[in-house]
Amino acid sequence: QMATSVYHLAPLEYIHVLDNNSNVTRVELGPQTFTRKDHEQIVKGPNKMIIIKPRHYCKIRNPIARGADGEFLKDKYGNIKVRFGDMEIRKTQPPFALYPNEELVPFPDRKYIVPLQVIPPLQALVIKVTRDYQIKDEEGEVVEAYTAGQLRLFRGPGTYDP
C-alpha cells in the first residue's frame, strides 16, 4: 500500500513532517497543499490547531523553549528545543499548533481547556506553590517571592489567573 504524498491542509490545521535525511521534525501549517517528498514522512496529523476561548486556559506538557523575543529556539541541527518534564499554562491567544513532543494535558474532569476560576466575595482559594517564583512590579523590583511547597491564599472577589 502506497502512502499519500499530497495533503490538503485546511485553515487551522497542521501536520508534523519528519525529514528522514536530517532526522528533523517540522510543523507545516494550513491552509496549503503540502506535497510530501520521498525522504519525508508524516508522523502526526492532520490535526486541528488549539483554540483557547477568552477567559480560558490549558496546560501543555513538554513545551518548546522560547527565547526572549518569543521565537522558538533550535539546536545546531535544526530541531526545536523542548523543555522536557516542564509544564506551561497557555491562556487566550491566537490558534496554535502543538510542536513535536508537546502534549495537551487533560484536567481531572477530562477537559483540555477550562475556564478561569472566579472566586466569590468572602471566599478564598488555597494554592500550593510547585516551583519558586517572584512577582515584580513595573520597575522590576520584587514585590512577593514564593518557594516550592509554600501555601498561599488568593482572596475573593476576583478571577484566579494561574
Short mmCIF file of N, CA and C in Angstrom, two decimals:
data_model
loop_
_atom_site.label_atom_id
_atom_site.label_comp_id
_atom_site.label_asym_id
_atom_site.label_seq_id
_atom_site.Cartn_x
_atom_site.Cartn_y
_atom_site.Cartn_z
N GLN A 1 0.85 -1.19 0.00
CA GLN A 1 0.00 0.00 0.00
C GLN A 1 0.89 1.24 0.00
N MET A 2 0.56 2.19 -0.86
CA MET A 2 1.36 3.39 -1.01
C MET A 2 0.84 4.50 -0.11
N ALA A 3 1.74 5.21 0.54
CA ALA A 3 1.35 6.31 1.43
C ALA A 3 0.94 7.53 0.60
N THR A 4 0.02 8.31 1.14
CA THR A 4 -0.43 9.52 0.46
C THR A 4 0.73 10.51 0.42
N SER A 5 0.91 11.17 -0.71
CA SER A 5 2.00 12.14 -0.82
C SER A 5 1.50 13.58 -0.92
N VAL A 6 0.20 13.79 -1.11
CA VAL A 6 -0.35 15.15 -1.18
C VAL A 6 -1.38 15.31 -0.07
N TYR A 7 -1.19 16.35 0.73
CA TYR A 7 -2.08 16.65 1.85
C TYR A 7 -2.68 18.03 1.64
N HIS A 8 -3.98 18.11 1.71
CA HIS A 8 -4.68 19.40 1.60
C HIS A 8 -5.01 19.86 3.01
N LEU A 9 -4.22 20.82 3.50
CA LEU A 9 -4.43 21.31 4.87
C LEU A 9 -5.39 22.50 4.83
N ALA A 10 -6.47 22.39 5.57
CA ALA A 10 -7.44 23.48 5.69
C ALA A 10 -6.89 24.54 6.63
N PRO A 11 -7.51 25.72 6.65
CA PRO A 11 -7.10 26.71 7.65
C PRO A 11 -7.22 26.10 9.05
N LEU A 12 -6.30 26.45 9.92
CA LEU A 12 -6.27 25.97 11.30
C LEU A 12 -6.01 24.47 11.41
N GLU A 13 -5.29 23.89 10.45
CA GLU A 13 -4.83 22.51 10.54
C GLU A 13 -3.31 22.49 10.42
N TYR A 14 -2.70 21.42 10.97
CA TYR A 14 -1.25 21.29 10.89
C TYR A 14 -0.86 19.82 10.82
N ILE A 15 0.37 19.58 10.35
CA ILE A 15 0.94 18.24 10.34
C ILE A 15 2.39 18.32 10.82
N HIS A 16 2.90 17.20 11.35
CA HIS A 16 4.31 17.08 11.70
C HIS A 16 4.98 16.26 10.61
N VAL A 17 6.04 16.81 10.04
CA VAL A 17 6.75 16.17 8.93
C VAL A 17 8.17 15.84 9.37
N LEU A 18 8.53 14.55 9.30
CA LEU A 18 9.88 14.11 9.64
C LEU A 18 10.70 14.01 8.36
N ASP A 19 11.82 14.73 8.33
CA ASP A 19 12.77 14.65 7.22
C ASP A 19 13.74 13.52 7.56
N ASN A 20 13.65 12.40 6.86
CA ASN A 20 14.49 11.23 7.18
C ASN A 20 15.96 11.44 6.85
N ASN A 21 16.30 12.43 6.02
CA ASN A 21 17.70 12.72 5.72
C ASN A 21 18.39 13.42 6.89
N SER A 22 17.71 14.38 7.50
CA SER A 22 18.31 15.16 8.59
C SER A 22 17.78 14.75 9.96
N ASN A 23 16.73 13.91 10.00
CA ASN A 23 16.08 13.47 11.23
C ASN A 23 15.53 14.65 12.03
N VAL A 24 15.00 15.65 11.34
CA VAL A 24 14.39 16.82 11.95
C VAL A 24 12.90 16.81 11.65
N THR A 25 12.10 17.01 12.69
CA THR A 25 10.65 17.07 12.51
C THR A 25 10.24 18.54 12.51
N ARG A 26 9.44 18.92 11.53
CA ARG A 26 8.97 20.30 11.43
C ARG A 26 7.45 20.31 11.38
N VAL A 27 6.89 21.50 11.58
CA VAL A 27 5.44 21.67 11.57
C VAL A 27 5.06 22.44 10.31
N GLU A 28 4.09 21.91 9.56
CA GLU A 28 3.55 22.60 8.39
C GLU A 28 2.13 23.03 8.73
N LEU A 29 1.86 24.33 8.55
CA LEU A 29 0.56 24.91 8.91
C LEU A 29 -0.30 25.14 7.67
N GLY A 30 -1.62 24.97 7.83
CA GLY A 30 -2.55 25.26 6.75
C GLY A 30 -2.96 26.70 6.77
N PRO A 31 -3.60 27.22 5.77
CA PRO A 31 -4.05 26.49 4.59
C PRO A 31 -2.94 26.35 3.55
N GLN A 32 -2.77 25.15 3.06
CA GLN A 32 -1.82 24.88 1.98
C GLN A 32 -2.04 23.47 1.45
N THR A 33 -1.51 23.25 0.27
CA THR A 33 -1.45 21.90 -0.26
C THR A 33 -0.01 21.46 -0.11
N PHE A 34 0.23 20.49 0.76
CA PHE A 34 1.58 20.04 1.08
C PHE A 34 1.87 18.76 0.31
N THR A 35 2.97 18.76 -0.43
CA THR A 35 3.40 17.57 -1.16
C THR A 35 4.59 16.97 -0.44
N ARG A 36 4.42 15.75 0.02
CA ARG A 36 5.47 15.06 0.76
C ARG A 36 6.54 14.57 -0.21
N LYS A 37 7.80 14.80 0.12
CA LYS A 37 8.91 14.31 -0.70
C LYS A 37 9.20 12.85 -0.31
N ASP A 38 9.96 12.15 -1.12
CA ASP A 38 10.25 10.73 -0.87
C ASP A 38 10.97 10.49 0.45
N HIS A 39 11.83 11.43 0.86
CA HIS A 39 12.59 11.25 2.09
C HIS A 39 11.86 11.82 3.32
N GLU A 40 10.59 12.21 3.16
CA GLU A 40 9.82 12.75 4.28
C GLU A 40 8.72 11.79 4.69
N GLN A 41 8.32 11.92 5.94
CA GLN A 41 7.28 11.05 6.50
C GLN A 41 6.37 11.90 7.38
N ILE A 42 5.07 11.71 7.27
CA ILE A 42 4.11 12.41 8.11
C ILE A 42 4.00 11.62 9.41
N VAL A 43 4.40 12.21 10.53
CA VAL A 43 4.39 11.49 11.80
C VAL A 43 3.19 11.84 12.67
N LYS A 44 2.51 12.95 12.35
CA LYS A 44 1.31 13.32 13.11
C LYS A 44 0.44 14.23 12.25
N GLY A 45 -0.85 13.96 12.27
CA GLY A 45 -1.77 14.86 11.61
C GLY A 45 -2.37 14.28 10.36
N PRO A 46 -3.19 15.08 9.69
CA PRO A 46 -3.52 16.48 10.01
C PRO A 46 -4.38 16.59 11.27
N ASN A 47 -4.05 17.59 12.09
CA ASN A 47 -4.76 17.88 13.33
C ASN A 47 -5.26 19.32 13.32
N LYS A 48 -6.30 19.57 14.11
CA LYS A 48 -6.81 20.93 14.27
C LYS A 48 -5.92 21.70 15.24
N MET A 49 -5.73 23.00 14.98
CA MET A 49 -4.98 23.84 15.92
C MET A 49 -5.79 24.00 17.20
N ILE A 50 -5.10 24.34 18.28
CA ILE A 50 -5.73 24.53 19.58
C ILE A 50 -6.27 25.95 19.64
N ILE A 51 -7.56 26.08 19.98
CA ILE A 51 -8.19 27.39 20.10
C ILE A 51 -8.62 27.56 21.55
N ILE A 52 -8.11 28.61 22.21
CA ILE A 52 -8.46 28.89 23.60
C ILE A 52 -9.37 30.10 23.62
N LYS A 53 -10.59 29.90 24.12
CA LYS A 53 -11.57 30.98 24.19
C LYS A 53 -11.14 32.02 25.23
N PRO A 54 -11.70 33.23 25.17
CA PRO A 54 -11.40 34.24 26.19
C PRO A 54 -11.74 33.70 27.59
N ARG A 55 -10.91 34.07 28.57
CA ARG A 55 -11.07 33.69 29.98
C ARG A 55 -10.97 32.17 30.19
N HIS A 56 -10.21 31.48 29.35
CA HIS A 56 -9.96 30.05 29.48
C HIS A 56 -8.45 29.83 29.44
N TYR A 57 -8.01 28.61 29.78
CA TYR A 57 -6.59 28.27 29.70
C TYR A 57 -6.42 26.77 29.54
N CYS A 58 -5.19 26.35 29.19
CA CYS A 58 -4.87 24.94 29.07
C CYS A 58 -3.46 24.71 29.58
N LYS A 59 -3.12 23.44 29.81
CA LYS A 59 -1.78 23.06 30.25
C LYS A 59 -1.09 22.28 29.15
N ILE A 60 0.17 22.61 28.90
CA ILE A 60 0.98 21.93 27.88
C ILE A 60 2.16 21.26 28.57
N ARG A 61 2.31 19.93 28.36
CA ARG A 61 3.46 19.20 28.89
C ARG A 61 4.56 19.20 27.83
N ASN A 62 5.80 19.30 28.25
CA ASN A 62 6.97 19.34 27.37
C ASN A 62 6.89 20.49 26.37
N PRO A 63 6.71 21.74 26.85
CA PRO A 63 6.58 22.86 25.91
C PRO A 63 7.90 23.16 25.20
N ILE A 64 7.80 23.82 24.06
CA ILE A 64 9.02 24.20 23.34
C ILE A 64 9.69 25.36 24.08
N ALA A 65 11.01 25.46 23.93
CA ALA A 65 11.78 26.53 24.56
C ALA A 65 11.70 27.77 23.67
N ARG A 66 11.48 28.90 24.30
CA ARG A 66 11.39 30.17 23.57
C ARG A 66 12.44 31.14 24.08
N GLY A 67 12.93 31.98 23.17
CA GLY A 67 13.91 32.99 23.53
C GLY A 67 13.22 34.22 24.10
N ALA A 68 14.00 35.25 24.39
CA ALA A 68 13.47 36.49 24.96
C ALA A 68 12.50 37.18 24.00
N ASP A 69 12.69 36.98 22.69
CA ASP A 69 11.82 37.61 21.68
C ASP A 69 10.54 36.80 21.43
N GLY A 70 10.41 35.64 22.10
CA GLY A 70 9.20 34.82 21.94
C GLY A 70 9.32 33.78 20.83
N GLU A 71 10.38 33.84 20.05
CA GLU A 71 10.58 32.85 18.98
C GLU A 71 11.13 31.56 19.56
N PHE A 72 10.77 30.41 18.96
CA PHE A 72 11.26 29.14 19.49
C PHE A 72 12.74 28.96 19.18
N LEU A 73 13.42 28.26 20.07
CA LEU A 73 14.86 28.03 19.94
C LEU A 73 15.11 26.72 19.22
N LYS A 74 16.20 26.68 18.44
CA LYS A 74 16.58 25.46 17.72
C LYS A 74 18.00 25.09 18.10
N ASP A 75 18.30 23.77 18.03
CA ASP A 75 19.67 23.34 18.25
C ASP A 75 20.47 23.47 16.95
N LYS A 76 21.73 23.04 16.97
CA LYS A 76 22.58 23.23 15.79
C LYS A 76 22.15 22.38 14.60
N TYR A 77 21.28 21.38 14.82
CA TYR A 77 20.81 20.53 13.74
C TYR A 77 19.47 20.98 13.16
N GLY A 78 18.86 21.97 13.79
CA GLY A 78 17.57 22.47 13.31
C GLY A 78 16.37 21.93 14.07
N ASN A 79 16.60 21.08 15.09
CA ASN A 79 15.50 20.59 15.91
C ASN A 79 15.04 21.68 16.87
N ILE A 80 13.74 21.76 17.10
CA ILE A 80 13.21 22.72 18.05
C ILE A 80 13.51 22.20 19.45
N LYS A 81 14.06 23.09 20.31
CA LYS A 81 14.39 22.69 21.68
C LYS A 81 13.12 22.54 22.50
N VAL A 82 13.09 21.50 23.32
CA VAL A 82 11.92 21.19 24.14
C VAL A 82 12.33 21.21 25.61
N ARG A 83 11.45 21.75 26.45
CA ARG A 83 11.68 21.74 27.91
C ARG A 83 11.00 20.48 28.47
N PHE A 84 11.68 19.33 28.34
CA PHE A 84 11.12 18.05 28.78
C PHE A 84 10.86 18.07 30.28
N GLY A 85 9.72 17.51 30.69
CA GLY A 85 9.37 17.42 32.09
C GLY A 85 8.77 18.69 32.66
N ASP A 86 8.70 19.74 31.86
CA ASP A 86 8.15 21.02 32.33
C ASP A 86 6.67 21.10 31.95
N MET A 87 5.98 22.05 32.52
CA MET A 87 4.56 22.27 32.25
C MET A 87 4.38 23.77 32.01
N GLU A 88 3.53 24.11 31.05
CA GLU A 88 3.30 25.52 30.72
C GLU A 88 1.80 25.77 30.66
N ILE A 89 1.39 26.92 31.19
CA ILE A 89 -0.01 27.35 31.12
C ILE A 89 -0.12 28.28 29.91
N ARG A 90 -1.07 27.99 29.03
CA ARG A 90 -1.31 28.88 27.89
C ARG A 90 -2.73 29.42 28.00
N LYS A 91 -2.81 30.75 27.89
CA LYS A 91 -4.10 31.43 28.03
C LYS A 91 -4.58 31.86 26.65
N THR A 92 -5.64 32.68 26.63
CA THR A 92 -6.22 33.15 25.38
C THR A 92 -5.14 33.73 24.48
N GLN A 93 -5.08 33.24 23.25
CA GLN A 93 -4.09 33.65 22.26
C GLN A 93 -4.59 33.20 20.89
N PRO A 94 -3.93 33.64 19.83
CA PRO A 94 -4.35 33.15 18.50
C PRO A 94 -4.20 31.62 18.45
N PRO A 95 -4.96 30.95 17.57
CA PRO A 95 -4.86 29.49 17.46
C PRO A 95 -3.41 29.05 17.25
N PHE A 96 -3.02 27.94 17.89
CA PHE A 96 -1.63 27.47 17.78
C PHE A 96 -1.58 25.97 17.56
N ALA A 97 -0.49 25.53 16.95
CA ALA A 97 -0.24 24.11 16.72
C ALA A 97 0.63 23.57 17.85
N LEU A 98 0.48 22.30 18.14
CA LEU A 98 1.39 21.64 19.08
C LEU A 98 2.64 21.23 18.31
N TYR A 99 3.80 21.59 18.83
CA TYR A 99 5.06 21.23 18.19
C TYR A 99 5.45 19.81 18.61
N PRO A 100 6.43 19.20 17.94
CA PRO A 100 6.82 17.84 18.30
C PRO A 100 7.14 17.73 19.79
N ASN A 101 6.65 16.68 20.43
CA ASN A 101 6.79 16.35 21.86
C ASN A 101 5.86 17.13 22.78
N GLU A 102 5.22 18.18 22.31
CA GLU A 102 4.27 18.89 23.16
C GLU A 102 2.99 18.06 23.30
N GLU A 103 2.39 18.11 24.50
CA GLU A 103 1.15 17.38 24.75
C GLU A 103 0.18 18.29 25.48
N LEU A 104 -1.09 18.22 25.09
CA LEU A 104 -2.16 18.91 25.80
C LEU A 104 -2.54 18.02 26.98
N VAL A 105 -2.51 18.56 28.19
CA VAL A 105 -2.75 17.78 29.41
C VAL A 105 -4.21 17.89 29.83
N PRO A 106 -4.89 16.76 30.04
CA PRO A 106 -6.28 16.83 30.50
C PRO A 106 -6.35 17.19 31.98
N PHE A 107 -7.40 17.93 32.36
CA PHE A 107 -7.66 18.24 33.76
C PHE A 107 -8.40 17.06 34.37
N PRO A 108 -8.60 17.03 35.70
CA PRO A 108 -9.29 15.88 36.32
C PRO A 108 -10.66 15.57 35.73
N ASP A 109 -11.38 16.57 35.22
CA ASP A 109 -12.70 16.32 34.64
C ASP A 109 -12.62 15.92 33.16
N ARG A 110 -11.43 15.55 32.69
CA ARG A 110 -11.15 15.09 31.33
C ARG A 110 -11.32 16.16 30.26
N LYS A 111 -11.37 17.41 30.67
CA LYS A 111 -11.40 18.50 29.70
C LYS A 111 -9.97 19.00 29.50
N TYR A 112 -9.70 19.51 28.30
CA TYR A 112 -8.36 20.00 27.99
C TYR A 112 -8.26 21.52 28.13
N ILE A 113 -9.35 22.22 27.91
CA ILE A 113 -9.37 23.68 28.02
C ILE A 113 -10.47 24.04 29.02
N VAL A 114 -10.10 24.77 30.08
CA VAL A 114 -11.05 25.06 31.15
C VAL A 114 -11.12 26.57 31.41
N PRO A 115 -12.26 27.04 31.96
CA PRO A 115 -12.38 28.48 32.26
C PRO A 115 -11.55 28.86 33.48
N LEU A 116 -11.18 30.14 33.54
CA LEU A 116 -10.50 30.66 34.73
C LEU A 116 -11.45 30.57 35.91
N GLN A 117 -10.91 30.39 37.10
CA GLN A 117 -11.73 30.20 38.29
C GLN A 117 -12.09 31.55 38.90
N VAL A 118 -13.41 31.77 39.10
CA VAL A 118 -13.90 33.00 39.71
C VAL A 118 -14.13 32.73 41.20
N ILE A 119 -13.50 33.52 42.05
CA ILE A 119 -13.62 33.37 43.50
C ILE A 119 -14.59 34.44 44.01
N PRO A 120 -15.72 34.03 44.62
CA PRO A 120 -16.71 35.00 45.10
C PRO A 120 -16.22 35.74 46.34
N PRO A 121 -16.92 36.82 46.71
CA PRO A 121 -16.55 37.57 47.92
C PRO A 121 -16.60 36.69 49.16
N LEU A 122 -15.76 36.98 50.12
CA LEU A 122 -15.68 36.28 51.40
C LEU A 122 -15.26 34.81 51.27
N GLN A 123 -14.65 34.45 50.16
CA GLN A 123 -14.09 33.11 49.98
C GLN A 123 -12.65 33.25 49.50
N ALA A 124 -11.91 32.17 49.60
CA ALA A 124 -10.51 32.20 49.18
C ALA A 124 -10.13 30.86 48.57
N LEU A 125 -9.04 30.88 47.84
CA LEU A 125 -8.51 29.69 47.19
C LEU A 125 -7.13 29.43 47.79
N VAL A 126 -6.90 28.22 48.31
CA VAL A 126 -5.59 27.85 48.85
C VAL A 126 -4.78 27.26 47.71
N ILE A 127 -3.60 27.82 47.48
CA ILE A 127 -2.76 27.42 46.36
C ILE A 127 -1.43 26.91 46.89
N LYS A 128 -1.03 25.70 46.46
CA LYS A 128 0.27 25.16 46.83
C LYS A 128 1.25 25.49 45.71
N VAL A 129 2.32 26.17 46.06
CA VAL A 129 3.33 26.58 45.08
C VAL A 129 4.16 25.37 44.68
N THR A 130 4.30 25.12 43.38
CA THR A 130 5.05 23.95 42.90
C THR A 130 6.46 24.29 42.43
N ARG A 131 6.76 25.58 42.24
CA ARG A 131 8.12 25.99 41.88
C ARG A 131 8.37 27.41 42.38
N ASP A 132 9.62 27.73 42.64
CA ASP A 132 9.97 29.07 43.13
C ASP A 132 9.65 30.11 42.06
N TYR A 133 9.08 31.23 42.50
CA TYR A 133 8.88 32.33 41.57
C TYR A 133 8.71 33.64 42.33
N GLN A 134 8.85 34.74 41.59
CA GLN A 134 8.75 36.08 42.17
C GLN A 134 7.76 36.90 41.37
N ILE A 135 7.05 37.78 42.08
CA ILE A 135 6.17 38.75 41.43
C ILE A 135 6.88 40.09 41.50
N LYS A 136 7.06 40.72 40.33
CA LYS A 136 7.79 42.00 40.27
C LYS A 136 6.85 43.11 39.83
N ASP A 137 7.18 44.34 40.25
CA ASP A 137 6.38 45.50 39.83
C ASP A 137 6.93 46.04 38.51
N GLU A 138 6.39 47.20 38.07
CA GLU A 138 6.78 47.78 36.78
C GLU A 138 8.27 48.14 36.72
N GLU A 139 8.86 48.50 37.86
CA GLU A 139 10.28 48.87 37.89
C GLU A 139 11.20 47.65 37.96
N GLY A 140 10.63 46.47 38.10
CA GLY A 140 11.43 45.25 38.17
C GLY A 140 11.82 44.86 39.58
N GLU A 141 11.27 45.54 40.58
CA GLU A 141 11.58 45.21 41.97
C GLU A 141 10.65 44.11 42.46
N VAL A 142 11.20 43.19 43.26
CA VAL A 142 10.43 42.05 43.76
C VAL A 142 9.40 42.53 44.78
N VAL A 143 8.12 42.23 44.53
CA VAL A 143 7.03 42.59 45.43
C VAL A 143 6.73 41.42 46.36
N GLU A 144 6.65 40.19 45.78
CA GLU A 144 6.39 38.98 46.54
C GLU A 144 7.28 37.87 46.00
N ALA A 145 7.74 36.99 46.89
CA ALA A 145 8.54 35.83 46.49
C ALA A 145 7.95 34.58 47.13
N TYR A 146 7.86 33.51 46.35
CA TYR A 146 7.30 32.24 46.83
C TYR A 146 8.28 31.12 46.56
N THR A 147 8.31 30.15 47.48
CA THR A 147 9.17 28.98 47.29
C THR A 147 8.31 27.73 47.15
N ALA A 148 8.86 26.72 46.52
CA ALA A 148 8.12 25.47 46.28
C ALA A 148 7.67 24.86 47.61
N GLY A 149 6.42 24.38 47.63
CA GLY A 149 5.88 23.77 48.83
C GLY A 149 5.10 24.72 49.71
N GLN A 150 5.30 26.00 49.49
CA GLN A 150 4.61 27.02 50.30
C GLN A 150 3.13 27.10 49.90
N LEU A 151 2.28 27.42 50.88
CA LEU A 151 0.86 27.62 50.61
C LEU A 151 0.59 29.12 50.55
N ARG A 152 -0.23 29.53 49.60
CA ARG A 152 -0.62 30.94 49.53
C ARG A 152 -2.12 31.03 49.40
N LEU A 153 -2.66 32.17 49.76
CA LEU A 153 -4.09 32.38 49.78
C LEU A 153 -4.47 33.42 48.73
N PHE A 154 -5.42 33.09 47.88
CA PHE A 154 -5.96 34.05 46.91
C PHE A 154 -7.37 34.39 47.38
N ARG A 155 -7.54 35.64 47.83
CA ARG A 155 -8.84 36.06 48.38
C ARG A 155 -9.74 36.62 47.31
N GLY A 156 -11.04 36.29 47.43
CA GLY A 156 -12.05 36.83 46.51
C GLY A 156 -12.55 38.17 47.00
N PRO A 157 -13.27 38.92 46.24
CA PRO A 157 -13.71 38.56 44.90
C PRO A 157 -12.59 38.76 43.87
N GLY A 158 -12.57 37.88 42.90
CA GLY A 158 -11.57 38.00 41.85
C GLY A 158 -11.53 36.76 40.99
N THR A 159 -10.78 36.87 39.90
CA THR A 159 -10.58 35.74 39.00
C THR A 159 -9.15 35.27 39.17
N TYR A 160 -8.98 34.01 39.55
CA TYR A 160 -7.63 33.46 39.73
C TYR A 160 -7.04 33.15 38.36
N ASP A 161 -5.89 33.77 38.11
CA ASP A 161 -5.18 33.62 36.84
C ASP A 161 -3.93 32.77 37.12
N PRO A 162 -3.92 31.49 36.73
CA PRO A 162 -2.77 30.62 37.08
C PRO A 162 -1.47 31.06 36.47
#
